[in-house]
Structures are given as structure tokens and as C-alpha cells.
mmCIF file of C-alpha atoms in Angstrom:
data_model
loop_
_atom_site.group_PDB
_atom_site.id
_atom_site.type_symbol
_atom_site.label_atom_id
_atom_site.label_comp_id
_atom_site.label_asym_id
_atom_site.label_seq_id
_atom_site.Cartn_x
_atom_site.Cartn_y
_atom_site.Cartn_z
ATOM 1 C CA MET A 168 -21.453 -57.947 62.047
ATOM 2 C CA GLY A 169 -24.539 -59.487 60.378
ATOM 3 C CA LEU A 170 -27.668 -60.850 61.952
ATOM 4 C CA PHE A 171 -25.756 -63.926 63.090
ATOM 5 C CA ASP A 172 -22.174 -64.674 63.919
ATOM 6 C CA ASN A 173 -20.431 -67.192 61.757
ATOM 7 C CA ILE A 174 -19.593 -70.715 62.843
ATOM 8 C CA GLY A 175 -16.850 -70.980 65.462
ATOM 9 C CA ARG A 176 -14.704 -74.078 65.619
ATOM 10 C CA ASN A 177 -13.223 -75.814 68.624
ATOM 11 C CA SER A 178 -9.592 -76.830 68.620
ATOM 12 C CA ALA A 179 -9.142 -80.023 66.623
ATOM 13 C CA ALA A 180 -5.996 -80.829 68.623
ATOM 14 C CA SER A 181 -8.097 -81.690 71.702
ATOM 15 C CA GLN A 182 -10.372 -84.140 69.852
ATOM 16 C CA PRO A 183 -9.884 -87.688 68.591
ATOM 17 C CA LYS A 184 -8.936 -88.153 64.946
ATOM 18 C CA GLY A 185 -12.070 -88.050 62.792
ATOM 19 C CA SER A 186 -14.027 -86.110 65.386
ATOM 20 C CA LYS A 187 -14.887 -82.444 65.344
ATOM 21 C CA SER A 188 -17.264 -80.186 67.233
ATOM 22 C CA VAL A 189 -18.533 -76.906 65.873
ATOM 23 C CA ASP A 190 -20.320 -74.181 67.793
ATOM 24 C CA VAL A 191 -22.995 -72.655 65.578
ATOM 25 C CA VAL A 192 -23.703 -69.215 67.031
ATOM 26 C CA PHE A 193 -26.827 -67.108 66.554
ATOM 27 C CA SER A 194 -26.604 -63.575 67.977
ATOM 28 C CA ARG A 195 -30.405 -63.390 68.140
ATOM 29 C CA LEU A 196 -33.362 -65.500 67.119
ATOM 30 C CA PRO A 197 -35.230 -64.758 63.889
ATOM 31 C CA GLU A 198 -38.846 -63.628 64.205
ATOM 32 C CA THR A 199 -40.116 -64.561 60.734
ATOM 33 C CA LEU A 200 -39.603 -67.222 58.096
ATOM 34 C CA GLU A 201 -37.880 -64.617 55.925
ATOM 35 C CA GLU A 202 -35.370 -63.834 58.691
ATOM 36 C CA PHE A 203 -34.837 -67.577 59.222
ATOM 37 C CA ARG A 204 -34.100 -68.089 55.510
ATOM 38 C CA ALA A 205 -31.789 -65.054 55.496
ATOM 39 C CA LEU A 206 -29.455 -66.489 58.156
ATOM 40 C CA PRO A 207 -25.950 -67.327 56.935
ATOM 41 C CA GLN A 208 -26.452 -70.868 58.264
ATOM 42 C CA ALA A 209 -29.580 -71.208 56.071
ATOM 43 C CA ALA A 210 -27.210 -71.846 53.176
ATOM 44 C CA LEU A 211 -27.194 -75.404 54.585
ATOM 45 C CA SER A 212 -23.745 -75.833 53.087
ATOM 46 C CA THR A 213 -22.443 -77.982 55.944
ATOM 47 C CA PRO A 214 -24.033 -80.684 58.092
ATOM 48 C CA PHE A 215 -23.205 -78.558 61.141
ATOM 49 C CA GLU A 216 -25.327 -75.670 59.837
ATOM 50 C CA THR A 217 -28.300 -77.872 58.968
ATOM 51 C CA ALA A 218 -28.252 -79.611 62.349
ATOM 52 C CA ALA A 219 -28.272 -76.269 64.198
ATOM 53 C CA MET A 220 -30.986 -74.850 61.922
ATOM 54 C CA THR A 221 -33.138 -77.906 62.729
ATOM 55 C CA VAL A 222 -32.912 -77.104 66.444
ATOM 56 C CA LEU A 223 -33.763 -73.480 65.735
ATOM 57 C CA ALA A 224 -36.817 -74.453 63.648
ATOM 58 C CA LEU A 225 -38.202 -76.729 66.359
ATOM 59 C CA CYS A 226 -37.717 -74.094 69.071
ATOM 60 C CA PHE A 227 -40.518 -72.033 67.517
ATOM 61 C CA TYR A 228 -43.160 -74.749 67.821
ATOM 62 C CA PRO A 229 -44.549 -73.757 71.258
ATOM 63 C CA GLN A 230 -45.150 -70.123 70.207
ATOM 64 C CA ASP A 231 -46.116 -70.666 66.570
ATOM 65 C CA PRO A 232 -46.520 -74.256 65.299
ATOM 66 C CA ASP A 233 -47.218 -73.139 61.728
ATOM 67 C CA LEU A 234 -44.049 -71.020 61.535
ATOM 68 C CA SER A 235 -42.035 -73.825 63.101
ATOM 69 C CA MET A 236 -43.288 -76.311 60.517
ATOM 70 C CA GLU A 237 -42.468 -73.900 57.658
ATOM 71 C CA MET A 238 -38.926 -73.662 59.038
ATOM 72 C CA PHE A 239 -38.822 -77.449 59.439
ATOM 73 C CA ARG A 240 -39.892 -77.910 55.801
ATOM 74 C CA PHE A 241 -37.144 -75.490 54.744
ATOM 75 C CA VAL A 242 -34.388 -77.516 56.462
ATOM 76 C CA SER A 243 -35.929 -80.740 55.095
ATOM 77 C CA GLY A 244 -35.526 -79.525 51.507
ATOM 78 C CA PRO A 245 -36.915 -81.762 48.759
ATOM 79 C CA ARG A 246 -37.879 -84.547 51.174
ATOM 80 C CA THR A 247 -41.604 -85.174 51.537
ATOM 81 C CA ILE A 248 -42.685 -84.941 55.159
ATOM 82 C CA ASN A 249 -45.448 -87.423 55.867
ATOM 83 C CA PRO A 250 -48.401 -86.626 58.156
ATOM 84 C CA SER A 251 -47.215 -89.029 60.856
ATOM 85 C CA GLU A 252 -44.010 -87.005 61.233
ATOM 86 C CA TYR A 253 -46.049 -83.853 61.869
ATOM 87 C CA LEU A 254 -48.163 -85.736 64.409
ATOM 88 C CA PHE A 255 -45.012 -87.010 66.115
ATOM 89 C CA ILE A 256 -43.674 -83.470 66.461
ATOM 90 C CA LYS A 257 -47.010 -82.189 67.761
ATOM 91 C CA ASP A 258 -47.109 -85.032 70.294
ATOM 92 C CA ARG A 259 -43.596 -84.247 71.548
ATOM 93 C CA PHE A 260 -44.751 -80.772 72.567
ATOM 94 C CA ARG A 261 -47.860 -81.918 74.438
ATOM 95 C CA ASP A 262 -46.129 -82.314 77.806
ATOM 96 C CA SER A 263 -42.928 -80.329 77.406
ATOM 97 C CA ASP A 264 -41.948 -77.386 75.263
ATOM 98 C CA TYR A 265 -38.357 -77.160 76.457
ATOM 99 C CA VAL A 266 -36.676 -80.077 74.656
ATOM 100 C CA PRO A 267 -35.434 -78.104 71.601
ATOM 101 C CA ARG A 268 -34.224 -75.241 73.836
ATOM 102 C CA SER A 269 -32.083 -77.728 75.761
ATOM 103 C CA TYR A 270 -29.689 -77.907 72.788
ATOM 104 C CA PHE A 271 -28.588 -74.286 73.282
ATOM 105 C CA LYS A 272 -25.588 -73.764 75.551
ATOM 106 C CA GLY A 273 -26.504 -72.744 79.067
ATOM 107 C CA ALA A 274 -29.982 -74.310 78.928
ATOM 108 C CA VAL A 275 -30.264 -76.759 81.828
ATOM 109 C CA PRO A 276 -33.051 -78.089 84.084
ATOM 110 C CA GLY A 277 -32.064 -75.683 86.896
ATOM 111 C CA ASN A 278 -32.849 -72.582 84.821
ATOM 112 C CA ASP A 279 -35.916 -74.082 83.068
ATOM 113 C CA TYR A 280 -33.799 -74.461 79.922
ATOM 114 C CA LYS A 281 -33.237 -70.759 79.402
ATOM 115 C CA PRO A 282 -30.291 -70.556 76.977
ATOM 116 C CA SER A 283 -27.309 -68.259 77.293
ATOM 117 C CA GLU A 284 -26.799 -65.525 74.732
ATOM 118 C CA PRO A 285 -25.552 -65.551 72.093
ATOM 119 C CA TYR A 286 -27.565 -68.654 71.231
ATOM 120 C CA THR A 287 -25.083 -71.452 70.590
ATOM 121 C CA VAL A 288 -25.676 -75.020 69.426
ATOM 122 C CA THR A 289 -22.760 -77.451 69.611
ATOM 123 C CA VAL A 290 -22.821 -79.954 66.768
ATOM 124 C CA SER A 291 -20.341 -82.837 66.609
ATOM 125 C CA GLU A 292 -19.271 -85.488 64.173
ATOM 126 C CA ASN A 293 -17.405 -88.690 64.917
ATOM 127 C CA PRO A 294 -15.383 -91.130 62.803
ATOM 128 C CA TYR A 295 -18.622 -92.870 61.742
ATOM 129 C CA SER A 296 -20.662 -89.769 60.857
ATOM 130 C CA TYR A 297 -20.105 -90.173 57.110
ATOM 131 C CA GLU A 298 -19.973 -93.949 56.762
ATOM 132 C CA ASN A 299 -22.886 -93.910 54.277
ATOM 133 C CA GLU A 300 -22.107 -91.849 51.195
ATOM 134 C CA GLY A 301 -24.271 -88.750 50.877
ATOM 135 C CA TYR A 302 -25.465 -88.951 54.488
ATOM 136 C CA ALA A 303 -24.183 -87.437 57.734
ATOM 137 C CA LYS A 304 -25.039 -88.426 61.292
ATOM 138 C CA MET A 305 -24.495 -85.346 63.453
ATOM 139 C CA PHE A 306 -24.653 -85.249 67.246
ATOM 140 C CA LEU A 307 -26.142 -82.483 69.386
ATOM 141 C CA THR A 308 -25.487 -81.832 73.055
ATOM 142 C CA SER A 309 -28.506 -81.274 75.313
ATOM 143 C CA GLY A 310 -28.268 -79.687 78.760
ATOM 144 C CA GLY A 311 -30.885 -82.200 79.919
ATOM 145 C CA ALA A 312 -29.347 -85.471 78.705
ATOM 146 C CA ASP A 313 -26.236 -87.406 79.562
ATOM 147 C CA ASN A 314 -25.550 -88.434 75.957
ATOM 148 C CA PRO A 315 -25.767 -86.495 72.695
ATOM 149 C CA ARG A 316 -28.787 -86.969 70.416
ATOM 150 C CA PHE A 317 -28.514 -87.085 66.650
ATOM 151 C CA VAL A 318 -29.937 -86.011 63.333
ATOM 152 C CA MET A 319 -29.437 -87.694 59.978
ATOM 153 C CA LEU A 320 -28.788 -85.382 57.068
ATOM 154 C CA ARG A 321 -28.656 -86.044 53.349
ATOM 155 C CA LYS A 322 -26.732 -84.170 50.690
ATOM 156 C CA ALA A 323 -28.891 -83.221 47.705
ATOM 157 C CA LYS A 324 -27.890 -82.650 44.079
ATOM 158 C CA ASP A 325 -27.790 -78.896 44.803
ATOM 159 C CA GLY A 326 -24.868 -79.493 47.208
ATOM 160 C CA LYS A 327 -26.880 -78.573 50.305
ATOM 161 C CA TRP A 328 -27.325 -80.740 53.373
ATOM 162 C CA TYR A 329 -30.970 -81.331 54.320
ATOM 163 C CA LEU A 330 -32.615 -82.946 57.310
ATOM 164 C CA TRP A 331 -33.402 -86.593 56.615
ATOM 165 C CA GLU A 332 -34.416 -87.766 60.123
ATOM 166 C CA GLN A 333 -34.306 -86.228 63.559
ATOM 167 C CA PHE A 334 -33.887 -87.998 66.881
ATOM 168 C CA ILE A 335 -33.646 -84.923 69.096
ATOM 169 C CA LEU A 336 -37.246 -84.626 70.337
ATOM 170 C CA VAL A 337 -36.807 -87.362 72.911
ATOM 171 C CA GLY A 338 -37.157 -87.285 76.676
ATOM 172 C CA ILE A 339 -34.728 -85.301 78.784
ATOM 173 C CA ARG A 340 -34.680 -84.297 82.445
ATOM 174 C CA PRO A 341 -37.671 -82.064 83.254
ATOM 175 C CA CYS A 342 -37.294 -78.440 84.287
ATOM 176 C CA GLU A 343 -36.654 -78.315 88.032
ATOM 177 C CA GLY A 344 -39.673 -76.020 88.437
ATOM 178 C CA SER A 345 -41.999 -78.606 86.899
ATOM 179 C CA ASP A 346 -40.444 -81.808 88.308
ATOM 180 C CA PRO A 347 -42.845 -83.202 90.957
ATOM 181 C CA TRP A 348 -40.018 -85.316 92.418
ATOM 182 C CA ALA A 349 -37.417 -82.609 92.849
#
């Protein structure tokens, strides 16, 4: 088996028509930009892959902001990232570094958002995910939120899906160890 497992799919029979969830599985986390780009999911050939790769890129910010932003630029493709977007991301990590980790299965407030291995991100679509041609609105499940969060992706001329906007770095329940009220 390669560095990462391929995408696993949930049974479509148990989901409403027009809805699908995909588990994107990473057997281990990359340590460099080169390893990140070498992942099978880095082909960005499906919206599911790009959504999961976005989570993975943001998970590196607390340890290495520069590496994380290189990964973020990779999943953003030809889109120009303006300085305010970088400042927004930096600001999101000021008080909590666990939000991106919360999108991996097993990561919940009770274990300080420590994900289970293999690292798995569940990405879902719904009947409205593709209502605008060339765009996809994909939903991600967080162990610290009651409702899924989403990313907007855009299909480029090269056939790849790139990050257009992300709405996943928003507040979630704090880690139980850091919650002054728990």
C-alpha cells in the first residue's frame, strides 16, 4: 500500500438521493511539502479530495505556519490569496490550534481533539452542492460542532478542483482540558 490509503465510500443506499459521504483516509501525515504534493489525494481530481487536503493543510499551521500556507496555496491553485485571508487564518489560530484537527474522525473535546488513526476526514455533498456550474459546496464533519462546516471549491480548466473559500476555521467546543467552565 502507498503512503496513503485511497478514498473509501459509504453505502449510497443509506443516504438520501443526491447525497453522498466519502471518507478520505490518510495512513500517516506528510512531513514536507513534497510529501503533501505526492499524496494520491493531491491530484485534486474530486471535490472530496480537495476538501480533505484543505483540512490537512490547515492542520500544520500551529507547528509550521509557512509550510501550512504553502500547502494552502497548493490546494488553492490559480486563485490569488489576498493578505486579509492570511491574516484571517493567523487570527483563527491565536486562541485555539485544534479547530482543523477536529475534522479528523475520533477528534473530540474530551480527548483534546486527538484524531484516531488512520487519519480520516468525512466529506459530504448534498443535492445542492453543485447548483452553480463549476463550483462545489462540500461539507465537513467536526467532532466539536453540531452541524457540518463547508468549503467552496472551483473546477479549473485543468480539470482539478481547487479551494475557492473555506468556512471551516470557525468556533467549535473548546478542548475539555482548556474549558474554564467544564
